[in-house]
XYZ file of C-alpha atoms in Angstrom:
509
model
C -19.902 157.742 23.130
C -17.299 157.245 20.388
C -18.104 160.661 18.913
C -17.645 162.279 22.347
C -14.233 160.626 22.717
C -13.110 161.824 19.288
C -14.175 165.399 20.059
C -12.324 165.310 23.375
C -9.153 164.097 21.699
C -9.340 166.757 18.987
C -9.653 169.503 21.605
C -6.973 168.056 23.859
C -4.104 168.118 21.378
C -2.561 171.479 20.535
C 0.501 172.031 18.356
C 2.428 175.296 18.356
C 5.690 176.417 16.847
C 7.052 177.451 20.239
C 6.016 174.572 22.409
C 5.782 171.487 20.259
C 2.986 169.046 20.975
C 1.336 169.242 24.367
C -1.876 168.333 26.082
C -4.360 171.219 25.885
C -4.480 171.505 29.665
C -0.793 172.483 29.485
C -1.404 175.433 27.154
C -3.018 177.908 29.532
C -2.911 181.667 28.957
C -2.929 184.671 31.304
C -3.142 188.133 29.753
C -2.372 190.750 32.419
C -3.202 194.320 31.307
C -2.656 197.376 33.484
C -4.223 200.807 33.036
C -2.061 203.777 31.982
C 1.394 202.401 32.804
C 4.652 203.383 31.142
C 8.037 201.620 31.304
C 8.296 202.389 35.015
C 9.692 198.974 35.944
C 13.062 197.977 37.303
C 13.648 195.598 34.407
C 13.327 198.554 32.013
C 15.933 200.511 33.958
C 13.718 202.634 36.180
C 15.853 203.523 39.224
C 13.102 203.657 41.855
C 10.273 201.419 40.628
C 9.274 198.664 43.043
C 8.638 195.777 40.660
C 10.397 192.629 41.945
C 7.818 190.207 40.576
C 7.713 191.787 37.125
C 11.492 191.949 37.079
C 11.604 188.244 37.927
C 9.064 187.485 35.199
C 11.239 189.337 32.685
C 14.229 187.378 33.929
C 12.351 184.160 33.205
C 10.912 185.241 29.861
C 11.291 187.814 27.087
C 11.307 191.562 27.576
C 10.273 193.528 24.506
C 11.981 196.908 24.361
C 9.972 198.289 21.455
C 6.359 197.372 22.184
C 3.709 199.915 21.243
C 0.042 200.522 21.809
C -1.777 201.412 18.616
C -3.609 204.222 20.403
C -3.184 205.869 23.801
C -6.841 205.736 24.802
C -8.399 203.225 27.182
C -11.391 201.610 25.436
C -9.931 202.079 21.994
C -6.691 200.368 22.998
C -8.416 197.457 24.732
C -10.522 196.802 21.663
C -7.318 196.419 19.651
C -5.767 194.103 22.239
C -8.864 191.887 22.167
C -9.451 191.892 18.392
C -6.137 192.088 16.554
C -7.599 194.964 14.532
C -6.851 198.684 14.483
C -9.619 200.998 15.693
C -10.585 202.211 12.245
C -11.151 198.560 11.381
C -12.902 197.277 14.513
C -15.004 200.438 14.889
C -14.288 201.295 18.540
C -12.789 204.767 18.229
C -13.183 205.884 21.835
C -14.704 205.240 25.247
C -17.353 202.585 25.664
C -18.969 203.841 28.854
C -21.662 206.419 29.607
C -22.611 208.895 26.865
C -19.428 208.239 24.856
C -20.970 204.951 23.640
C -18.354 203.788 21.175
C -18.487 200.093 20.269
C -16.880 197.627 17.911
C -18.747 196.252 14.913
C -20.839 193.200 15.683
C -19.026 191.081 13.108
C -15.735 191.475 15.013
C -17.118 188.484 16.940
C -15.404 186.256 14.358
C -11.964 187.517 15.464
C -12.348 188.629 19.096
C -9.890 186.971 21.466
C -12.268 185.403 24.018
C -14.485 184.086 21.210
C -11.736 182.502 19.127
C -10.105 180.895 22.163
C -13.463 179.531 23.252
C -13.884 177.948 19.822
C -10.366 176.580 20.191
C -11.488 174.670 23.275
C -10.607 177.115 26.068
C -12.607 178.080 29.113
C -12.391 181.842 29.481
C -12.659 184.263 32.385
C -12.325 187.995 32.894
C -11.636 190.010 36.022
C -11.211 193.745 36.492
C -11.557 196.457 33.894
C -13.575 195.572 30.777
C -14.331 198.827 28.903
C -15.186 197.391 25.458
C -18.447 196.720 23.630
C -20.616 194.991 22.541
C -20.448 192.447 25.335
C -21.704 189.711 23.018
C -18.679 190.306 20.772
C -16.120 190.184 23.592
C -17.917 187.615 25.732
C -16.161 185.528 28.361
C -17.664 182.441 29.937
C -17.078 183.771 33.440
C -16.862 187.267 34.870
C -15.025 187.159 38.186
C -15.472 189.932 40.703
C -12.854 191.914 42.560
C -11.795 195.471 43.329
C -9.758 196.484 40.274
C -7.742 198.784 42.575
C -6.673 195.783 44.618
C -4.818 193.368 42.306
C -3.973 191.121 45.261
C -7.669 190.587 45.973
C -8.283 190.113 42.255
C -5.674 187.361 42.152
C -7.223 185.582 45.132
C -10.618 185.723 43.457
C -9.110 183.871 40.474
C -7.851 180.972 42.598
C -10.870 178.722 42.114
C -10.945 179.312 38.359
C -7.222 178.638 37.959
C -7.292 175.533 40.094
C -10.485 174.010 38.720
C -9.605 170.361 38.056
C -13.175 169.400 37.126
C -12.920 171.055 33.691
C -10.305 169.440 31.415
C -10.123 172.424 29.073
C -7.177 174.825 29.139
C -7.971 178.292 30.445
C -7.630 181.860 29.279
C -7.680 184.490 32.035
C -7.901 188.176 31.144
C -6.688 190.038 34.226
C -7.147 193.833 33.903
C -6.302 196.198 36.751
C -7.557 199.769 37.191
C -4.121 200.739 38.527
C -2.282 202.980 37.890
C -5.068 205.069 36.274
C -5.862 208.414 37.872
C -8.712 208.339 40.371
C -9.784 208.694 43.961
C -9.737 212.473 44.036
C -7.031 214.876 45.088
C -4.734 214.269 48.039
C -6.357 216.484 50.673
C -3.343 216.138 52.959
C -1.068 217.898 50.455
C 0.045 221.446 51.300
C 0.446 222.298 47.619
C -1.782 224.840 45.880
C -2.189 222.225 43.150
C -2.484 218.963 45.095
C -1.799 215.652 43.329
C -4.318 213.102 42.203
C -4.275 209.935 44.316
C -3.987 207.557 41.323
C -6.288 205.104 43.066
C -4.284 205.081 46.304
C -6.186 205.278 49.552
C -5.944 208.633 51.344
C -3.803 209.183 54.420
C -1.355 206.436 53.321
C -3.861 203.720 54.115
C -3.565 200.287 52.523
C -5.968 198.080 50.620
C -6.812 194.782 52.362
C -4.042 192.268 51.865
C -1.737 194.765 50.153
C 1.617 195.842 51.532
C 1.716 199.323 50.032
C 4.970 200.911 48.889
C 5.259 204.663 49.395
C 7.564 206.955 47.438
C 9.390 210.165 48.287
C 8.469 212.859 45.778
C 11.983 214.263 46.080
C 13.473 211.062 44.666
C 11.198 210.320 41.703
C 12.703 210.697 38.232
C 10.873 213.271 36.112
C 10.472 212.202 32.469
C 11.667 214.632 29.815
C 8.129 215.326 28.573
C 7.083 216.707 31.991
C 8.145 219.832 33.859
C 10.163 219.279 37.007
C 7.816 220.926 39.507
C 6.563 220.037 42.981
C 3.048 219.166 41.707
C 4.561 216.927 39.043
C 6.774 215.153 41.563
C 3.882 214.735 43.976
C 1.793 213.147 41.238
C 4.613 210.865 40.168
C 5.005 209.631 43.747
C 1.330 208.646 43.767
C 1.666 207.030 40.338
C 4.642 204.914 41.418
C 2.735 203.687 44.461
C -0.123 202.550 42.248
C 2.344 200.768 39.939
C 3.879 198.968 42.911
C 0.427 197.647 43.833
C 0.171 196.142 40.351
C 3.388 194.252 41.004
C 1.999 192.922 44.282
C -1.003 191.591 42.391
C 1.108 189.868 39.765
C 3.192 188.308 42.520
C 0.123 186.880 44.206
C -1.234 185.594 40.891
C 2.051 183.803 40.179
C 2.019 182.305 43.681
C -1.459 180.901 43.006
C -0.369 179.503 39.642
C 2.511 177.736 41.358
C 0.347 176.466 44.217
C -2.189 175.024 41.767
C 0.494 173.460 39.591
C -0.277 175.695 36.614
C 2.729 178.014 36.440
C 4.783 175.819 34.129
C 1.745 175.190 31.946
C 0.793 178.838 31.488
C 1.841 181.513 29.019
C 1.907 184.865 30.855
C 1.722 188.147 28.943
C 2.081 191.446 30.783
C 1.427 194.825 29.186
C -0.443 198.113 29.670
C -3.196 199.577 27.530
C -0.958 202.649 26.943
C 1.360 205.058 28.723
C 0.968 206.999 31.969
C -1.920 209.390 32.584
C -0.066 212.668 32.193
C -0.469 215.318 29.514
C 2.177 214.487 26.943
C 1.595 210.737 27.240
C -1.973 209.440 27.438
C -4.223 210.526 24.507
C -1.175 211.555 22.454
C 0.843 209.659 19.874
C 4.147 210.679 21.412
C 6.426 207.948 22.756
C 5.292 208.276 26.403
C 1.734 207.562 25.267
C 2.354 204.702 22.850
C 5.376 202.875 24.224
C 4.363 200.191 26.706
C 5.948 197.422 28.746
C 5.599 193.964 27.241
C 6.882 190.906 29.060
C 6.108 187.382 27.916
C 6.943 184.145 29.695
C 6.396 180.989 27.678
C 7.075 177.918 29.857
C 7.891 175.843 26.763
C 10.902 177.749 25.438
C 14.463 177.188 26.587
C 15.744 180.741 26.201
C 15.011 182.796 29.303
C 15.845 186.272 30.479
C 16.331 187.616 26.962
C 15.490 190.916 25.342
C 14.073 191.705 21.920
C 14.371 195.033 20.137
C 11.850 194.013 17.481
C 8.999 196.424 16.825
C 5.773 194.838 18.060
C 2.286 196.230 18.496
C -0.832 195.623 20.543
C -2.521 194.571 17.319
C -0.264 191.482 17.479
C -1.539 190.169 20.824
C -4.668 188.317 19.708
C -3.029 186.485 16.780
C -0.046 185.626 18.990
C -2.167 184.082 21.739
C -4.268 182.211 19.195
C -1.026 180.964 17.631
C 0.105 179.655 21.019
C -3.239 177.890 21.374
C -2.788 176.253 17.978
C -5.720 178.066 16.398
C -4.069 180.537 14.016
C -4.267 179.711 10.330
C -0.845 180.616 8.947
C -2.158 180.909 5.391
C -5.192 183.116 6.001
C -3.892 185.046 9.016
C -7.198 184.366 10.771
C -8.674 181.715 13.075
C -8.682 178.086 11.958
C -12.179 177.691 13.378
C -13.714 180.997 12.313
C -17.233 181.813 13.402
C -19.521 182.908 10.559
C -20.800 186.267 11.884
C -23.621 186.595 9.350
C -25.144 183.267 10.319
C -24.574 183.983 14.019
C -26.390 187.322 14.057
C -29.147 186.235 11.683
C -29.954 183.356 14.027
C -30.203 185.824 16.907
C -32.441 188.292 15.131
C -29.998 191.158 14.695
C -31.258 192.829 11.567
C -28.970 192.998 8.535
C -30.000 196.645 8.388
C -27.822 197.223 11.443
C -24.311 198.371 10.576
C -22.803 195.100 11.686
C -19.514 195.265 9.801
C -18.845 198.703 8.318
C -18.159 197.097 4.955
C -15.551 194.728 6.438
C -15.470 190.941 6.224
C -13.284 190.256 9.308
C -11.556 187.146 8.036
C -8.000 187.889 9.152
C -6.040 189.865 11.730
C -4.148 193.054 10.999
C -1.489 192.006 13.490
C 0.977 189.153 13.279
C 2.157 186.560 15.767
C 5.257 187.375 17.793
C 5.458 183.776 19.017
C 8.586 183.049 16.905
C 10.354 185.957 18.641
C 10.211 184.072 21.936
C 12.720 181.590 20.557
C 14.444 183.929 18.095
C 14.375 187.348 19.796
C 16.878 188.854 17.330
C 14.422 188.632 14.440
C 12.860 191.842 13.100
C 9.665 190.782 11.331
C 8.195 194.291 11.116
C 9.924 197.339 9.643
C 7.505 199.883 11.113
C 4.519 200.248 13.389
C 1.303 202.152 12.688
C -0.563 204.064 15.362
C -3.549 206.365 15.457
C -5.874 208.423 17.581
C -9.350 209.688 16.765
C -11.289 210.080 20.024
C -10.861 209.506 23.730
C -13.927 211.068 25.260
C -16.631 211.872 22.705
C -15.822 215.605 22.954
C -12.195 214.996 21.970
C -12.095 214.653 18.188
C -8.483 215.020 17.105
C -7.431 212.445 14.497
C -3.719 211.651 14.271
C -1.887 209.007 12.283
C 1.643 207.738 12.883
C 4.283 205.637 11.228
C 7.396 204.827 13.226
C 10.406 202.694 12.480
C 13.790 202.354 14.165
C 15.025 205.589 12.557
C 12.212 208.121 12.088
C 8.711 208.816 13.312
C 6.128 210.813 11.374
C 3.002 212.203 13.046
C 0.184 213.537 10.900
C -2.056 215.841 12.929
C -5.028 215.682 10.600
C -7.045 218.220 12.625
C -4.075 220.494 13.322
C -6.273 223.566 12.860
C -7.978 222.679 16.155
C -6.514 223.188 19.602
C -5.476 219.840 21.024
C -8.350 218.623 23.259
C -7.774 217.303 26.761
C -9.113 214.306 28.611
C -10.997 215.694 31.594
C -8.654 214.130 34.146
C -5.522 215.285 32.333
C -6.830 218.847 32.070
C -7.402 218.899 35.822
C -4.004 217.361 36.601
C -1.922 219.544 38.880
C 1.170 218.776 36.775
C -0.568 220.446 33.801
C -2.541 223.195 35.539
C 0.491 224.771 37.205
C 2.116 225.308 33.820
C -1.062 226.198 31.926
C -1.997 228.968 34.320
C 1.361 230.647 33.661
C 0.423 231.234 30.021
C 1.115 229.823 26.569
C 4.830 230.662 26.763
C 5.354 228.687 29.944
C 7.426 225.565 29.579
C 5.909 222.107 29.592
C 8.589 219.474 29.400
C 10.602 220.215 26.281
C 7.782 222.220 24.696
C 5.814 225.290 25.687
C 2.195 225.144 26.753
C 1.265 226.816 23.471
C 3.230 224.299 21.400
C 1.497 221.451 23.179
C -1.978 222.866 22.516
C -1.400 224.152 18.975
C 0.329 221.563 16.804
C 1.678 221.618 13.256
C 0.271 219.464 10.491
C 3.332 217.198 10.472
C 5.868 216.270 13.102
C 8.990 214.369 12.060
C 11.448 213.082 14.627
C 14.782 211.311 14.387
C 14.144 208.586 16.966
C 17.758 207.437 17.081
C 19.184 210.912 17.759
C 16.174 212.476 19.496
C 14.212 209.820 21.434
C 12.438 212.519 23.467
C 10.883 214.039 20.315
C 12.147 217.502 21.159
C 13.049 218.767 17.660
C 10.476 218.699 14.865
C 12.326 218.222 11.575
C 9.253 218.532 9.341
C 9.843 222.194 8.526
C 13.560 221.944 7.790
C 14.699 221.955 4.163
C 17.462 219.479 4.959
C 14.808 216.886 5.804
C 12.369 217.648 2.973
C 13.148 214.368 1.201
C 12.811 212.374 4.414
C 9.474 214.021 5.136
C 8.207 213.212 1.661
C 9.410 209.606 1.962
C 7.659 209.035 5.277
C 4.489 210.771 4.147
C 4.337 208.255 1.326
C 5.057 205.382 3.716
C 2.271 206.530 6.012
C -0.169 206.904 3.157
C 0.655 203.422 1.839
C 0.252 201.977 5.319
C -3.186 203.577 5.603
C -4.176 202.119 2.246
C -2.904 198.684 3.277
C -4.813 198.843 6.563
C -7.943 200.293 4.911
C -7.968 203.434 7.053
C -10.856 205.743 6.015
C -8.780 208.790 6.949
C -6.531 208.135 3.956
C -8.937 210.235 1.880
C -7.682 213.304 3.776
C -4.560 213.179 1.600
C -6.738 213.941 -1.414
C -8.718 216.997 -0.359
C -6.833 218.629 2.501
């Protein structure tokens, strides 16, 4: 009995730099991840977005203005969010489902977010989109059911888990919507030759159960600089905005439930998207519309509210940050305090050492760093640059790219620049792309031509301060030769530091 009491006490006390000492049941975590959403929120200055609940969350927390996905591909990005490791390190280069069959290394189990929080004394649950593998590596205690296109229903289906008073452990809820990803087919009511995708919306302006849908006028939507201002583009954006508004409804319901169950002021809430919107020029690219994501964090234990941070942060930082909040991050090693030994774990379960369980990695520490101090000191700038990459999306889409970006310049290395840029199947079929593509390679597409989008140079260098829309490639200009050389070296050193296998391409190509 005495041993049981001591164990309970050790689990119940959690100390963090942001919240001081608190009972473990007051250190809950909700990670809310949407699917293919850009900064189309009122709190980020979007003039038409319907996002009152997210705007309120930002007003009661910290809004990060320079948050970036490490890759603009669904499974690959989620594996980074849930491991604190870049794709070349965790092994999940592309889609998990169907014949694509990408998966993380088995030994990532020692760092994966649901596993480390479970070892830290948390009960864990997942609802909505999963899209990573192996399941044993990213295992949650509970898998809640709900239509991932109906975030309101999803929230209601989390009520029992959130309000469970029979389990004294704190909780971690991973809430992942399928909105605003493309899906549901084309809008058959559209008179356009190239009708828009429904983006998960129900046809004929119908609503999901329990959802008060918000509809948008295609004539009023803002058209981002990377897209062409055409009727098909506007029609698709109207559908996209509706899907985003449904996400906000779901977050609002989830917050209501947290308040009703007395958990809101005991729960860290993190909101982000796996990457940018599902339009050619964003998703599957390493341009800003693909990598830049919303990131809003509300920590109930900090005094500063409604603040902004311009610090560069990355999805690779999420897992170490949440573990830091839970009191389980070892500041000296950069890994979990209570690390699972993956070799012993898999040997006990009969997974042969002949399996490629680790890819030569030891998985002792995260490649990201905790942004928890930024919640109290948002003016800090702990990172000078972010690293991003792309290798696959669908299995047919090999096109490796590597990126280094700081507050001044951004360098893109198109390693397979000799190939035409490959398209995700849904982006190729998108009416916003097809209208321009069928006009020929010289037709405009945003601030590029169709041909320039498909056929890319080896290097792209952009002045992010003067040219945030990445419209003028400086890599071929003599005036920027020294800058190009400097950033090539920075990128190469970053790849070496992060143990990226593609660094060898500098040697023989």
